[in-house]
CSV table of C-alpha atoms and ligand atoms in Angstrom, one decimal:
chain,number,residue,atom,x,y,z
Y,78,MET,CA,11.0,-19.2,14.4
Y,79,LEU,CA,9.8,-18.0,17.6
Y,80,LYS,CA,10.1,-20.2,21.1
Y,81,VAL,CA,9.0,-19.0,24.3
Y,82,GLU,CA,10.0,-21.0,27.3
Y,83,GLY,CA,8.7,-20.4,30.6
Y,84,LEU,CA,8.0,-16.7,30.7
Y,85,ASN,CA,7.5,-15.3,33.4
Y,86,GLN,CA,7.4,-11.2,34.2
Y,87,TYR,CA,6.8,-9.2,37.4
Y,88,TYR,CA,6.2,-5.9,37.4
Y,89,GLY,CA,7.6,-4.9,41.2
Y,90,GLY,CA,5.2,-7.6,43.0
Y,91,SER,CA,2.6,-8.5,40.7
Y,92,HIS,CA,2.9,-11.1,38.7
Y,93,ILE,CA,2.0,-10.5,35.7
Y,94,LEU,CA,3.2,-13.5,33.1
Y,95,ARG,CA,2.8,-16.8,34.4
Y,96,GLY,CA,4.8,-19.6,32.7
Y,97,LEU,CA,3.9,-18.9,29.7
Y,98,ASP,CA,5.5,-21.8,26.2
Y,99,PHE,CA,4.6,-21.3,22.6
Y,100,GLU,CA,6.1,-21.4,19.1
Y,101,ALA,CA,5.1,-19.2,16.7
Y,102,ARG,CA,5.5,-20.9,13.1
Y,103,GLN,CA,6.9,-19.4,9.8
Y,104,GLY,CA,4.2,-18.3,7.1
Y,105,GLU,CA,2.0,-18.6,9.8
Y,106,VAL,CA,-0.2,-15.6,11.8
Y,107,THR,CA,-0.1,-16.6,15.8
Y,108,VAL,CA,-2.9,-14.9,17.2
Y,109,VAL,CA,-2.8,-14.1,21.2
Y,110,LEU,CA,-6.3,-12.8,22.4
Y,111,GLY,CA,-7.4,-11.6,25.7
Y,112,ARG,CA,-9.5,-9.1,27.3
Y,113,ASN,CA,-8.0,-5.7,28.9
Y,114,GLY,CA,-4.8,-6.0,31.4
Y,115,VAL,CA,-4.3,-9.7,31.1
Y,116,GLY,CA,-0.5,-9.3,29.9
Y,117,LYS,CA,-0.9,-9.0,26.0
Y,118,THR,CA,1.1,-6.2,25.8
Y,119,THR,CA,3.7,-7.0,28.6
Y,120,LEU,CA,3.9,-10.2,26.7
Y,121,LEU,CA,5.2,-8.6,23.2
Y,122,LYS,CA,7.4,-6.3,25.5
Y,123,SER,CA,8.9,-9.1,26.5
Y,124,LEU,CA,9.6,-10.6,23.2
Y,125,MET,CA,11.1,-7.4,22.4
Y,126,GLY,CA,13.3,-6.2,25.2
Y,127,VAL,CA,11.4,-3.3,26.2
Y,128,VAL,CA,10.7,-4.3,29.6
Y,129,PRO,CA,14.1,-6.7,30.6
Y,130,ILE,CA,12.4,-10.6,31.2
Y,131,LYS,CA,12.7,-12.6,34.4
Y,132,ALA,CA,13.1,-15.6,33.9
Y,133,GLY,CA,12.8,-18.6,31.0
Y,134,THR,CA,13.6,-18.3,27.2
Y,135,VAL,CA,12.7,-16.5,23.7
Y,136,CYS,CA,14.4,-17.7,20.6
Y,137,LEU,CA,14.6,-16.3,17.4
Y,138,ASP,CA,15.4,-19.3,14.6
Y,139,GLY,CA,17.2,-20.8,17.0
Y,140,GLN,CA,19.5,-18.3,18.5
Y,141,ASP,CA,18.5,-17.5,22.3
Y,142,ILE,CA,18.1,-13.5,22.4
Y,143,THR,CA,16.4,-13.6,25.7
Y,144,HIS,CA,19.2,-10.9,27.3
Y,145,ASP,CA,19.6,-8.8,23.9
Y,146,THR,CA,18.5,-5.5,23.8
Y,147,PRO,CA,15.6,-4.3,21.7
Y,148,TYR,CA,18.1,-2.7,19.1
Y,149,GLU,CA,20.2,-6.8,19.0
Y,150,ARG,CA,16.5,-8.0,19.0
Y,151,VAL,CA,16.1,-5.2,15.4
Y,152,ARG,CA,18.8,-6.6,13.8
Y,153,LYS,CA,18.5,-10.3,14.3
Y,154,GLY,CA,15.0,-9.5,13.1
Y,155,VAL,CA,12.2,-8.9,15.3
Y,156,GLY,CA,9.8,-5.9,14.3
Y,157,TYR,CA,7.7,-4.5,16.9
Y,158,VAL,CA,4.3,-2.4,16.0
Y,159,PRO,CA,3.5,-1.1,19.3
Y,160,GLN,CA,0.0,-0.7,20.7
Y,161,GLY,CA,-1.0,2.9,20.3
Y,162,ARG,CA,2.1,3.2,17.2
Y,163,GLU,CA,4.1,6.0,18.9
Y,164,ILE,CA,5.0,6.7,15.4
Y,165,PHE,CA,7.1,10.6,15.6
Y,166,GLY,CA,4.5,13.2,14.8
Y,167,ARG,CA,6.8,16.0,14.5
Y,168,LEU,CA,8.4,13.4,11.9
Y,169,THR,CA,7.8,12.8,8.2
Y,170,VAL,CA,6.6,9.8,6.9
Y,171,GLU,CA,9.6,9.5,5.2
Y,172,GLU,CA,11.6,10.3,8.7
Y,173,ASN,CA,9.4,7.2,10.4
Y,174,LEU,CA,10.2,5.0,7.7
Y,175,ARG,CA,14.0,5.7,8.0
Y,176,MET,CA,13.6,5.9,11.7
Y,177,GLY,CA,12.9,1.6,11.3
Y,178,LEU,CA,16.3,1.4,9.4
Y,179,ALA,CA,18.1,3.8,12.2
Y,180,TYR,CA,21.1,0.4,12.6
Y,181,LYS,CA,21.8,0.5,9.1
Y,182,SER,CA,23.8,2.8,7.0
Y,183,GLY,CA,22.6,6.3,6.1
Y,184,GLY,CA,22.6,5.4,2.6
Y,185,THR,CA,20.1,1.9,3.3
Y,186,PRO,CA,17.0,3.0,0.8
Y,187,ILE,CA,13.7,2.7,2.2
Y,188,PRO,CA,12.7,-0.7,0.9
Y,189,ALA,CA,9.9,0.2,-2.0
Y,190,GLU,CA,8.0,-2.8,-1.3
Y,191,LEU,CA,6.8,-0.9,1.5
Y,192,PHE,CA,5.5,1.3,-1.2
Y,193,GLU,CA,3.8,-1.1,-2.4
Y,194,LEU,CA,1.7,-2.9,-0.2
Y,195,PHE,CA,0.9,0.5,1.3
Y,196,PRO,CA,0.6,3.0,-0.9
Y,197,ILE,CA,-1.3,6.0,1.0
Y,198,LEU,CA,3.0,6.5,2.6
Y,199,LYS,CA,4.3,7.4,-0.4
Y,200,GLN,CA,1.6,9.6,-1.7
Y,201,PHE,CA,2.3,11.7,1.8
Y,202,LEU,CA,6.0,11.0,2.3
Y,203,HIS,CA,6.9,14.5,3.1
Y,204,ARG,CA,4.1,14.8,5.8
Y,205,ARG,CA,4.1,14.9,9.3
Y,206,GLY,CA,3.6,11.6,10.7
Y,207,GLY,CA,1.1,13.6,13.4
Y,208,ASP,CA,-1.1,14.5,10.1
Y,209,LEU,CA,-2.1,11.2,8.9
Y,210,SER,CA,-5.5,9.6,10.0
Y,211,GLY,CA,-5.0,6.6,12.9
Y,212,GLY,CA,-5.3,4.3,10.1
Y,213,GLN,CA,-2.4,5.9,8.3
Y,214,GLN,CA,0.0,5.8,11.2
Y,215,GLN,CA,-0.8,2.5,11.6
Y,216,GLN,CA,0.4,1.8,7.8
Y,217,LEU,CA,3.1,4.0,8.7
Y,218,ALA,CA,4.4,1.9,12.0
Y,219,ILE,CA,3.5,-1.3,10.0
Y,220,ALA,CA,5.9,-0.3,7.0
Y,221,ARG,CA,8.6,1.6,9.4
Y,222,ALA,CA,8.5,-2.4,11.2
Y,223,LEU,CA,9.0,-4.0,8.0
Y,224,ALA,CA,12.0,-1.5,7.2
Y,225,ALA,CA,14.2,-3.6,8.1
Y,226,GLY,CA,13.1,-6.9,6.5
Y,227,PRO,CA,11.8,-8.9,10.3
Y,228,LYS,CA,11.7,-12.3,10.3
Y,229,LEU,CA,9.2,-12.1,13.2
Y,230,LEU,CA,6.5,-9.3,13.0
Y,231,ILE,CA,4.9,-8.6,16.7
Y,232,LEU,CA,1.9,-6.3,16.1
Y,233,ASP,CA,-0.3,-5.2,19.2
Y,234,GLU,CA,-3.7,-4.6,18.5
Y,235,PRO,CA,-2.9,-2.8,15.2
Y,236,THR,CA,-7.3,-2.5,14.7
Y,237,GLU,CA,-7.5,0.1,17.8
Y,238,GLY,CA,-9.3,3.0,17.0
Y,239,ILE,CA,-8.8,2.7,13.4
Y,240,GLN,CA,-12.1,2.9,10.3
Y,241,PRO,CA,-12.7,-0.6,8.6
Y,242,SER,CA,-12.2,-0.2,5.7
Y,243,ILE,CA,-8.0,0.4,6.6
Y,244,ILE,CA,-8.7,-2.4,9.1
Y,245,LYS,CA,-9.1,-4.8,6.1
Y,246,ASP,CA,-6.6,-3.4,4.3
Y,247,ILE,CA,-4.4,-4.3,7.6
Y,248,GLY,CA,-5.8,-7.7,7.2
Y,249,ARG,CA,-4.9,-8.3,3.7
Y,250,VAL,CA,-1.1,-7.4,4.5
Y,251,ILE,CA,-0.7,-9.1,7.3
Y,252,ARG,CA,-2.0,-12.2,4.8
Y,253,MET,CA,-0.1,-11.4,2.3
Y,254,LEU,CA,3.2,-10.8,4.5
Y,255,ALA,CA,2.5,-14.4,6.0
Y,256,ASP,CA,1.8,-16.4,3.0
Y,257,ARG,CA,4.9,-14.8,1.2
Y,258,GLY,CA,6.7,-17.8,3.8
Y,259,ASP,CA,9.4,-16.3,5.2
Y,260,MET,CA,8.4,-14.4,8.8
Y,261,ALA,CA,6.4,-15.4,11.0
Y,262,ILE,CA,3.8,-13.2,12.4
Y,263,VAL,CA,2.4,-12.7,16.2
Y,264,LEU,CA,-0.8,-10.8,16.2
Y,265,VAL,CA,-2.2,-9.2,19.4
Y,266,GLU,CA,-5.7,-8.5,19.5
Y,267,GLN,CA,-8.7,-7.9,21.1
Y,268,TYR,CA,-11.0,-7.7,17.7
Y,269,TYR,CA,-12.4,-11.6,17.3
Y,270,ASP,CA,-13.5,-11.3,13.8
Y,271,PHE,CA,-10.2,-9.5,12.5
Y,272,ALA,CA,-8.3,-11.9,14.8
Y,273,ALA,CA,-10.6,-15.2,13.9
Y,274,GLU,CA,-9.8,-14.3,9.9
Y,275,LEU,CA,-6.1,-14.3,10.2
Y,276,ALA,CA,-5.2,-17.1,13.1
Y,277,ASP,CA,-3.0,-20.2,11.6
Y,278,GLN,CA,-2.9,-20.9,15.5
Y,279,TYR,CA,-4.6,-19.1,18.3
Y,280,LEU,CA,-3.5,-18.5,21.8
Y,281,VAL,CA,-5.8,-17.2,24.6
Y,282,MET,CA,-4.8,-15.9,27.3
Y,283,GLU,CA,-6.6,-15.0,31.1
Y,284,ARG,CA,-4.7,-12.9,34.0
Y,285,GLY,CA,-1.0,-13.9,32.7
Y,286,GLU,CA,-1.9,-17.3,31.2
Y,287,ILE,CA,-2.8,-19.4,28.4
Y,288,VAL,CA,-6.4,-21.3,28.5
Y,289,GLN,CA,-6.4,-22.1,25.5
Y,290,ARG,CA,-4.6,-22.8,22.0
Y,291,GLY,CA,-6.0,-24.3,18.6
Y,292,ARG,CA,-5.4,-23.9,15.1
Y,293,GLY,CA,-7.5,-21.2,13.2
Y,294,ALA,CA,-9.3,-22.7,12.2
Y,295,ASP,CA,-11.2,-24.3,15.6
Y,296,MET,CA,-10.6,-21.1,17.3
Y,297,GLU,CA,-14.7,-20.9,17.1
Y,298,ALA,CA,-15.8,-24.5,16.9
Y,299,GLU,CA,-13.2,-24.5,20.3
Y,300,GLY,CA,-15.3,-21.5,22.1
Y,301,ALA,CA,-12.5,-19.0,22.0
Y,302,ARG,CA,-15.5,-16.1,21.1
Y,303,GLN,CA,-17.0,-17.2,24.2
Y,304,ARG,CA,-14.1,-16.8,26.7
Y,305,MET,CA,-13.5,-13.2,24.9
Y,306,SER,CA,-16.8,-11.8,25.5
Y,307,ILE,CA,-17.5,-13.6,29.9
N,610,ADP,N1,4.6,-0.3,33.8
N,610,ADP,C1,3.4,-1.4,34.5
N,610,ADP,N2,3.9,-1.0,35.7
N,610,ADP,C2,2.9,-1.9,36.5
N,610,ADP,N3,2.1,-2.3,35.9
N,610,ADP,C3,1.6,-2.4,34.7
N,610,ADP,C4,2.8,-1.9,33.7
N,610,ADP,N4,1.9,-1.8,32.6
N,610,ADP,C5,0.6,-3.2,32.8
N,610,ADP,N5,1.2,-2.9,34.0
N,610,ADP,C6,-0.5,-3.8,34.3
N,610,ADP,O1,-0.3,-5.3,34.1
N,610,ADP,C7,-1.5,-5.9,33.9
N,610,ADP,C8,-1.1,-6.4,32.4
N,610,ADP,O2,-1.0,-5.2,30.9
N,610,ADP,P1,-0.8,-5.7,29.9
N,610,ADP,O3,0.3,-6.4,29.5
N,610,ADP,O4,-0.6,-3.9,29.6
N,610,ADP,O5,-2.2,-6.7,29.5
N,610,ADP,P2,-3.0,-6.0,28.0
N,610,ADP,O6,-2.2,-5.7,27.0
N,610,ADP,O7,-3.6,-7.6,28.1
N,610,ADP,O8,-4.5,-5.4,28.2
N,610,ADP,C9,-2.4,-5.4,34.1
N,610,ADP,O9,-3.1,-5.4,35.4
N,610,ADP,C10,-2.1,-3.4,34.2
N,610,ADP,O10,-1.9,-2.8,34.9
N,611,MG,MG1,-1.9,-4.0,25.3
């Protein structure tokens, strides 16, 4: 579904991503692990086109999207849940969800499935996003990314600053979406146990490079946890 080749990224003179190569398959959760500052967010921003790609290619479902705008990528099926959620605090839950449908025609209904995944959003439909708890905002951010029916869902540290009960709910939804088989999921995490539970495939980043990778089932045996804690 997603194929990244030779991806390099720079901020000014600093080389942030160094020749990343990987694939994320449909029906799988690909976990990207790494400590603060190794380039995880920069990777997802590059996939989304929020920062222009300096070198390398990104293909979605066989189509080269390397130079597409974020808007075009959404249309082609990339859903992005940014770090820190970035929901619109002054807009209602409903309006936030509509933002996820912004490129479709005005009358497009919010998919009912989103409320099955996250019932709280239905209950709080007319509340302002800013009045939700952190965990509820995260659920809203995920639902917003799902509204357009993505083929690739990318999530940047969805557990950051969120209470354990909602982390469990979010984990269940991610597993369910992957098991449905029509979507590839790339999950960036620093919370090892959450990542390990969901990973079909894992990648560990250090200083802008992938330094270790394997199948999720082998993560523990291959010492991914130690890499995170050094
Ligand atoms: N807008 C920016 N301008 C300059 N440097 C940045 C910018 N954003 C991030 N960086 C630097 O790029 C590196 C990677 O950051 P980031 O991708 O956010 O890492 P991570 O998500 O793994 O914590 C860090 O050294 C960070 O300081
Ligand atoms: Mg980050």
